[in-house]
Short mmCIF file of C-alpha atoms and ligand atoms in Angstrom, two decimals:
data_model
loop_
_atom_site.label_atom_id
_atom_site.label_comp_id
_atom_site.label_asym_id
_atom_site.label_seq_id
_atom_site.Cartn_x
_atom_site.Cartn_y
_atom_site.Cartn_z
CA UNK A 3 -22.76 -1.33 -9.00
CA UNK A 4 -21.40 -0.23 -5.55
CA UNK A 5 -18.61 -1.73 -4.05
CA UNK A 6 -18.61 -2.86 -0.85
CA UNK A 7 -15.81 -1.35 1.81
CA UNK A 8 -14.09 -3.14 4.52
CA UNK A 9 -15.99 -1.69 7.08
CA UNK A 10 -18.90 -3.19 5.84
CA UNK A 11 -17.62 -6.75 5.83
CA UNK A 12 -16.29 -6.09 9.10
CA UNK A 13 -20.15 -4.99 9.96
CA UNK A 14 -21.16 -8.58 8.05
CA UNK A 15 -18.73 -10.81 9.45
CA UNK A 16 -19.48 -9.75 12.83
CA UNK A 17 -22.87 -10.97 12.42
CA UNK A 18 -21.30 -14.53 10.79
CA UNK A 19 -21.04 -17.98 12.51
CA UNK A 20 -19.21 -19.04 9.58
CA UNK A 21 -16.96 -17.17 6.94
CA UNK A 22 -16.64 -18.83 3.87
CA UNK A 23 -14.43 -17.25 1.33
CA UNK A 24 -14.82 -18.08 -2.41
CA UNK A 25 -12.24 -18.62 -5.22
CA UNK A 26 -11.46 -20.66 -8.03
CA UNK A 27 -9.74 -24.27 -7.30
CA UNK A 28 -7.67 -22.92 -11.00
CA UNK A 29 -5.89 -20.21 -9.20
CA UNK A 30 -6.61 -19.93 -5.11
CA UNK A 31 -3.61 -17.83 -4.45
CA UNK A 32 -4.53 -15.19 -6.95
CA UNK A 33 -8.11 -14.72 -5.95
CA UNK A 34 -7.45 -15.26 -1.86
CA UNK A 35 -8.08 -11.99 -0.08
CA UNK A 36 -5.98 -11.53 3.08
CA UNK A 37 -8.59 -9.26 4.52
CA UNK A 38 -11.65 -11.48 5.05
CA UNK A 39 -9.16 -14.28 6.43
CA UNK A 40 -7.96 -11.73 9.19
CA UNK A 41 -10.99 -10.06 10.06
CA UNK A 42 -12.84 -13.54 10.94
CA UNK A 43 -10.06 -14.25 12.97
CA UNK A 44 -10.06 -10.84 14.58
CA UNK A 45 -13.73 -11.93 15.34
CA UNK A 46 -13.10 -15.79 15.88
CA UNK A 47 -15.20 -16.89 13.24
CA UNK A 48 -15.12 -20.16 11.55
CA UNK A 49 -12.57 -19.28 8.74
CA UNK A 50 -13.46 -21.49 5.96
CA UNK A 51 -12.14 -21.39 1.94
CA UNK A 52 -14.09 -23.05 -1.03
CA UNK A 53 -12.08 -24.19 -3.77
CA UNK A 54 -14.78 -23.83 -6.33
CA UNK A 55 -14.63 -25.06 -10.25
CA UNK A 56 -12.75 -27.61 -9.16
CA UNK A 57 -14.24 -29.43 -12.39
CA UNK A 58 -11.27 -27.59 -14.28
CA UNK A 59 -8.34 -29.21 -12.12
CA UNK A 60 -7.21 -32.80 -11.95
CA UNK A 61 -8.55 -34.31 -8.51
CA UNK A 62 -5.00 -35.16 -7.28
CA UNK A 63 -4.18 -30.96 -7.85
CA UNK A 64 -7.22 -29.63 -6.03
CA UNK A 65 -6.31 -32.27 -3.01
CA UNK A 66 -2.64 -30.54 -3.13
CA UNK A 67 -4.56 -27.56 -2.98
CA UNK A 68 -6.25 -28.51 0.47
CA UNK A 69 -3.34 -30.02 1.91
CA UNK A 70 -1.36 -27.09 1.13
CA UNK A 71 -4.11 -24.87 3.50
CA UNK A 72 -4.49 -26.55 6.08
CA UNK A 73 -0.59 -27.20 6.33
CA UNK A 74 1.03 -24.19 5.43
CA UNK A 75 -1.43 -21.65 6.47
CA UNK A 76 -3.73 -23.46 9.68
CA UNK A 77 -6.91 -23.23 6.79
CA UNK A 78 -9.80 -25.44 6.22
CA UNK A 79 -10.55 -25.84 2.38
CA UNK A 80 -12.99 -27.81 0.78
CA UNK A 81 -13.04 -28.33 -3.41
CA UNK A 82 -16.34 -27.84 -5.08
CA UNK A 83 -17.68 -27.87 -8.39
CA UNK A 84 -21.43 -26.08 -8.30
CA UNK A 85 -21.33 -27.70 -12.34
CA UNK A 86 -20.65 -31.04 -11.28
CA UNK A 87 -21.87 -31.12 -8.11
CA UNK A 88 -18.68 -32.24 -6.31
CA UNK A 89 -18.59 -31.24 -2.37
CA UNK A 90 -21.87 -30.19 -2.26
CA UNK A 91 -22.84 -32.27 0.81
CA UNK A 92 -20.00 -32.40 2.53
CA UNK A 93 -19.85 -28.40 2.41
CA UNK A 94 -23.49 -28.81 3.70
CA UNK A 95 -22.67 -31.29 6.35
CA UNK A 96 -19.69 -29.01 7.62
CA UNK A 97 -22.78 -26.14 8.07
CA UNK A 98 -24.68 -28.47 9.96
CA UNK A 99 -22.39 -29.41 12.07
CA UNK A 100 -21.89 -26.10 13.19
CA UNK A 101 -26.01 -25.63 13.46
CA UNK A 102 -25.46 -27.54 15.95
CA UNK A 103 -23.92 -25.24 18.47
CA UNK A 104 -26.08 -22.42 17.42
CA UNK A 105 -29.96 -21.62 17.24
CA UNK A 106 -29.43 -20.74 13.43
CA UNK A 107 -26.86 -20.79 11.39
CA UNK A 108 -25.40 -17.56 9.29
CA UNK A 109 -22.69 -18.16 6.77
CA UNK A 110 -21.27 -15.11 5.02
CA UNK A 111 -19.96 -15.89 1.96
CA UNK A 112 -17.46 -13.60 0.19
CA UNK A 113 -15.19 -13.98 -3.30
CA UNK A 114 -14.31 -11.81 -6.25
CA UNK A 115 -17.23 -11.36 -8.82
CA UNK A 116 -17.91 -14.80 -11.40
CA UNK A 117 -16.01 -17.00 -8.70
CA UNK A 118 -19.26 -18.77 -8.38
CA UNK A 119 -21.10 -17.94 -5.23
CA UNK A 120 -24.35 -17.43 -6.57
CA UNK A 121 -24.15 -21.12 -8.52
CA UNK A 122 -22.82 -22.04 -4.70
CA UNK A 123 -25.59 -20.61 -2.98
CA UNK A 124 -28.19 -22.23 -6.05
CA UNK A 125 -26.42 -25.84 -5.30
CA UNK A 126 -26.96 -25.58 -1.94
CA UNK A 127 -30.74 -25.28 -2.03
CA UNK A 128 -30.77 -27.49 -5.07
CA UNK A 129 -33.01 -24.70 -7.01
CA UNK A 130 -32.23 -21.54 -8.71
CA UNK A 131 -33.12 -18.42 -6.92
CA UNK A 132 -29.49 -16.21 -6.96
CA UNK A 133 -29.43 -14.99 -10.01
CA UNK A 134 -25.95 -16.34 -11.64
CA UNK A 135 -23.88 -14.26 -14.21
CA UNK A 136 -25.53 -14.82 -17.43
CA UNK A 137 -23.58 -13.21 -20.86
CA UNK A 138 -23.82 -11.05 -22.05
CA UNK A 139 -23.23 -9.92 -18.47
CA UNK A 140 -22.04 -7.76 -16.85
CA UNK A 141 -19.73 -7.71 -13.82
CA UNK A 142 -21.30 -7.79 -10.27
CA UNK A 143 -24.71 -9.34 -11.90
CA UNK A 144 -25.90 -9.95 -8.24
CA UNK A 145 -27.20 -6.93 -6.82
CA UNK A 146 -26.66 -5.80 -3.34
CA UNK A 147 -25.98 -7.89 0.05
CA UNK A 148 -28.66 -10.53 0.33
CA UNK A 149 -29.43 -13.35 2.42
CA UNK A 150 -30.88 -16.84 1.16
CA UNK A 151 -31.97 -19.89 3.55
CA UNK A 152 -30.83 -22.78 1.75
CA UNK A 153 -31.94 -25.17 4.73
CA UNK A 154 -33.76 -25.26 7.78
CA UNK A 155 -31.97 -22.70 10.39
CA UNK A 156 -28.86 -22.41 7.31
CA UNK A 157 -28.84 -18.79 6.19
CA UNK A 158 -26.17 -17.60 3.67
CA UNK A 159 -24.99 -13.94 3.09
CA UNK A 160 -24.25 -12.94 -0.45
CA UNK A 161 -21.85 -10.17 -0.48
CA UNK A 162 -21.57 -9.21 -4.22
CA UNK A 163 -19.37 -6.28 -5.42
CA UNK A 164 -16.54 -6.49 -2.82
CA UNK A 165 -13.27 -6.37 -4.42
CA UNK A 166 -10.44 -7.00 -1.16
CA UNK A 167 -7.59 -4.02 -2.00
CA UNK A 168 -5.12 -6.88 -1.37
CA UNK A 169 -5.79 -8.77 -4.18
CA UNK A 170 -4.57 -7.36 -7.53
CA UNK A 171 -3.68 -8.24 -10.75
CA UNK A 172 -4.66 -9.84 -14.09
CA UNK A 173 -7.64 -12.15 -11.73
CA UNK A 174 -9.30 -8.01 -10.54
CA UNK A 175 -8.66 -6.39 -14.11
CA UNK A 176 -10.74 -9.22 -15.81
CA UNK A 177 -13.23 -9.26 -12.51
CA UNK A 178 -13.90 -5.58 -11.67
CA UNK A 179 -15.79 -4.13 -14.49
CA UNK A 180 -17.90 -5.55 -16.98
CA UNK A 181 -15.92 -7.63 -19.74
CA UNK A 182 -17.32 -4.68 -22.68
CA UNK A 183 -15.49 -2.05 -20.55
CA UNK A 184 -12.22 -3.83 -19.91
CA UNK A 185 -10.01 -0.93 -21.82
CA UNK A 186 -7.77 -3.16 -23.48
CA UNK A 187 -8.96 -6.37 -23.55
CA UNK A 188 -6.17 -8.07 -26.15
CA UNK A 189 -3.82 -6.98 -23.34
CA UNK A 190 -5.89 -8.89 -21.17
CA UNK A 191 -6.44 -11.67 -22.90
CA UNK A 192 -2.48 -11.94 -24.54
CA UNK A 193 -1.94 -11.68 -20.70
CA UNK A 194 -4.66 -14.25 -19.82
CA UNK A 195 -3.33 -16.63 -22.96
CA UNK A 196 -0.08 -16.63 -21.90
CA UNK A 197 -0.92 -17.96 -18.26
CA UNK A 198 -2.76 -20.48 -19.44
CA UNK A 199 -0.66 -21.39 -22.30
CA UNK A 200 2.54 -21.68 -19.87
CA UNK A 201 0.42 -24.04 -17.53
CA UNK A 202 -1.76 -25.65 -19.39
CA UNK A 203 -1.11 -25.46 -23.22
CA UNK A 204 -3.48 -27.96 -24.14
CA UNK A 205 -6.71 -26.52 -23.02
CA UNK A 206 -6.34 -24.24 -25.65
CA UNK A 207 -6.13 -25.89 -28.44
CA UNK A 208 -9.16 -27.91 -26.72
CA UNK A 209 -11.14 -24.83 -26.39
CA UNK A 210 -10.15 -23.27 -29.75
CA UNK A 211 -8.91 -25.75 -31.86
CA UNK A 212 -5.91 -23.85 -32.56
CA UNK A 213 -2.29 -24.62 -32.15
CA UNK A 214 -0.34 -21.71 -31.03
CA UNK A 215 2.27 -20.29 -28.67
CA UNK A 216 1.27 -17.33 -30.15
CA UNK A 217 -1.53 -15.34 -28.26
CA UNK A 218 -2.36 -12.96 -30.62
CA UNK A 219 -2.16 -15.77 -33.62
CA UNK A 220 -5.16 -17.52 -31.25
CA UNK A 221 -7.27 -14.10 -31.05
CA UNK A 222 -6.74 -14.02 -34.86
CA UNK A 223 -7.74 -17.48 -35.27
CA UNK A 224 -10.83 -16.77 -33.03
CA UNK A 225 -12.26 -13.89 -34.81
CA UNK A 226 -11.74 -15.20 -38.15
CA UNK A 227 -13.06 -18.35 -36.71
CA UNK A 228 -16.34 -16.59 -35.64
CA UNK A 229 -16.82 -14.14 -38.80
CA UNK A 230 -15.47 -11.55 -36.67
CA UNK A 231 -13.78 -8.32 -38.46
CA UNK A 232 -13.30 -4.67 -38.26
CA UNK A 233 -16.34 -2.78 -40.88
CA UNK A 234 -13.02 -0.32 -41.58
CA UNK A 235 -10.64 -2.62 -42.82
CA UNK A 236 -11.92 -6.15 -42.97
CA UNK A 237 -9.21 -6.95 -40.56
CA UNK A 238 -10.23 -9.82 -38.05
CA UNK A 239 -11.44 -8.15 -35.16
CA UNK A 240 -9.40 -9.71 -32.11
CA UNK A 241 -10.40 -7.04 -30.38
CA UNK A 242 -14.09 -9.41 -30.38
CA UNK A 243 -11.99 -12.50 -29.90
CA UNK A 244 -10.09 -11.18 -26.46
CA UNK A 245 -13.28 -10.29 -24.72
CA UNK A 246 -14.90 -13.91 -25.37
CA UNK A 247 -11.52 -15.93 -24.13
CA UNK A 248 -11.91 -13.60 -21.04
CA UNK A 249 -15.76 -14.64 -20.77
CA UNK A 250 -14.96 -18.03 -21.55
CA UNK A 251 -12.32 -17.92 -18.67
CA UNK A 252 -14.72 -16.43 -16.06
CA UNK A 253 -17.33 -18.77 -17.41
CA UNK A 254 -15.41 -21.52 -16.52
CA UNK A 255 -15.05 -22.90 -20.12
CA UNK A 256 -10.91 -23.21 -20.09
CA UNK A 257 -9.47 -25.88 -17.50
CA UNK A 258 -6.52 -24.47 -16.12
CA UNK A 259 -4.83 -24.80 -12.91
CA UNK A 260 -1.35 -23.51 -10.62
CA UNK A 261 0.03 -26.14 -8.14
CA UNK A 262 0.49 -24.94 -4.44
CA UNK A 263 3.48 -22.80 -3.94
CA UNK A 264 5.89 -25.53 -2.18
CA UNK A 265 5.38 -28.10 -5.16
CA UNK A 266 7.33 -27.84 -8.59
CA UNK A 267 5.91 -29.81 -11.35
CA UNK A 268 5.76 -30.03 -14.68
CA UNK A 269 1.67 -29.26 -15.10
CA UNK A 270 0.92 -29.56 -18.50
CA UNK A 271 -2.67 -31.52 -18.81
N1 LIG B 307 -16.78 -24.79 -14.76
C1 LIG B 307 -17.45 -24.25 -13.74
N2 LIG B 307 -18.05 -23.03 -13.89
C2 LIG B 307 -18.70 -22.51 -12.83
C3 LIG B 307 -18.78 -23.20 -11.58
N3 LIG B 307 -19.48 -22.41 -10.71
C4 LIG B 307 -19.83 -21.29 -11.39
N4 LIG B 307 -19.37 -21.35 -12.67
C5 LIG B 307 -19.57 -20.32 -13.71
O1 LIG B 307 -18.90 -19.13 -13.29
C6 LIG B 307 -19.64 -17.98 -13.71
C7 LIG B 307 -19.89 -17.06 -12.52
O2 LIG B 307 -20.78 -17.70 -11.60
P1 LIG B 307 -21.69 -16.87 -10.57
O3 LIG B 307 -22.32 -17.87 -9.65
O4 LIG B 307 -22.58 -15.94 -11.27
O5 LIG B 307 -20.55 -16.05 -9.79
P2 LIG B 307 -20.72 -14.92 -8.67
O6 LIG B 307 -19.55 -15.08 -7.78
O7 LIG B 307 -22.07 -15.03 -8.03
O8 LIG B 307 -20.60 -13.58 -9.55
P3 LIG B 307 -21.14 -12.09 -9.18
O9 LIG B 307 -22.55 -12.23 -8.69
O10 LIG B 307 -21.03 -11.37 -10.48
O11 LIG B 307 -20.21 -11.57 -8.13
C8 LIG B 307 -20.92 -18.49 -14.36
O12 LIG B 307 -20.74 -18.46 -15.76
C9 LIG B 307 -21.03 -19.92 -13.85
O13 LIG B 307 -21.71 -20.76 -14.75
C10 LIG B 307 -18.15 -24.50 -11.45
O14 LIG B 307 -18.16 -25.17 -10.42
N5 LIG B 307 -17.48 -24.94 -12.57
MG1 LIG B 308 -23.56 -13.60 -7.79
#
């Protein structure tokens, strides 16, 4: 799939009453684009970030989360869970509001791929009609910029397959290709593991039912787990095993979650 350039969200934005930037309530920091933030300002657009999956973060973390915006960085942020339908309404209430002042409403939605704006944009109309990422699936499963109503006047603007330069790391290498083409996924996922393990030990051995600090011991466990070994040497293949925790992950299947920069706790769960 293509990816979108900045000039084109610049093109998109422009046409916006609202931008609403996706990412995951489990990590914000790490999936927050700088880009789309300053352009709708450039443009004086509604600037507005959705903390979605909050359903994998206590309630007291994500309301840190929101806090943290709005006081360290002037930003309105609302948690939402598309699986539990948490902040549905109130997400829809802050769009009609805004239809309000305008004949119809556009809403341009951006985030890195499986950050959940199709499942967003399928809450919202309370029916399924953007296709979500089913697996195996592949990375940018929504095809091409596409607009959905999702209530009288309320039109959103699904811009799949933009990845913002500024935001890098471990969140883009498991986001920007499909999870089969990730070149060395046990990096990933030992990478991945680690994170979650240091935050969040638990959910692990939840998800797993394995208990290790060890993230290659887990993959082992995993494959072995799952009948999963190499035809050449009967090893377990954990090769196998690091691609599903990294689907798992994007799925939305391991609770995890990073407290706001200014706060230092002790997060286990
Ligand atoms: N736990 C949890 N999982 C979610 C939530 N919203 C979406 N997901 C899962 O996250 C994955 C990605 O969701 P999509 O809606 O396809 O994400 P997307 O941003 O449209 O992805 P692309 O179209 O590939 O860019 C899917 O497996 C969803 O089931 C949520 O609120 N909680
Ligand atoms: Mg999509």
């Amino acid at each position: 799939m293509r990816l979108l350039k900045t000039s084109e969200i610049s093109k998109i934005i422009a046409k916006a009453d609202i931008v609403a930037e996706v990412v995951e309530a489990r990590a914000p920091l790490a999936l927050k684009s700088g880009i789309v933030e300053g352009i709708a300002r450039k443009f004086s657009r509604d600037y507005l970030l959705i903390l979605n999956k909050c359903d994998l973060v206590p309630q007291n973390i994500c309301r840190e989360w929101v806090e943290y915006f709005a006081s360290n960085r002037s930003i309105n942020a609302i948690c939402v869970s598309t699986v539990k339908k948490v902040g549905i309404k109130k997400l829809m209430q802050v769009f009609m509001d805004k239809l309000k002042k305008v004949d119809s409403l556009n809403v341009a939605l951006f985030g890195l791929p499986k950050v959940g704006k199709s499942s967003l944009i399928n809450a919202l109309k309370k029916k399924d009609s953007a296709p979500t990422s089913p697996y195996p699936g592949s990375w940018g499963y929504t095809k091409g910029v596409t607009i959905y109503k999702v209530a009288p006047g309320i039109y959103i603007i699904d811009t799949p397959g933009y990845i913002p330069f500024d935001v890098k790391g471990l969140e883009v290498l498991i986001r920007s290709q499909p999870v089969e083409l990730i070149n060395n996924p046990v990096r990933a996922a030992t990478e991945l593991l680690k994170l979650v393990l240091k935050h969040n030990a638990k959910s692990i051995e939840r998800a797993y039912t394995v208990r290790s600090s060890d993230p290659l011991e887990i993959l082992m466990h995993i494959a072995i787990k799952r009948g999963w070994f190499y035809k050449k040497d009967g090893e377990p293949n954990i090769e196998e095993a690091a691609r599903a925790v990294i689907r798992d992950y994007l799925d939305g299947k391991i609770r995890f979650y990073l407290t706001p920069p200014a706060r230092k706790l002790s997060n286990s769960s």
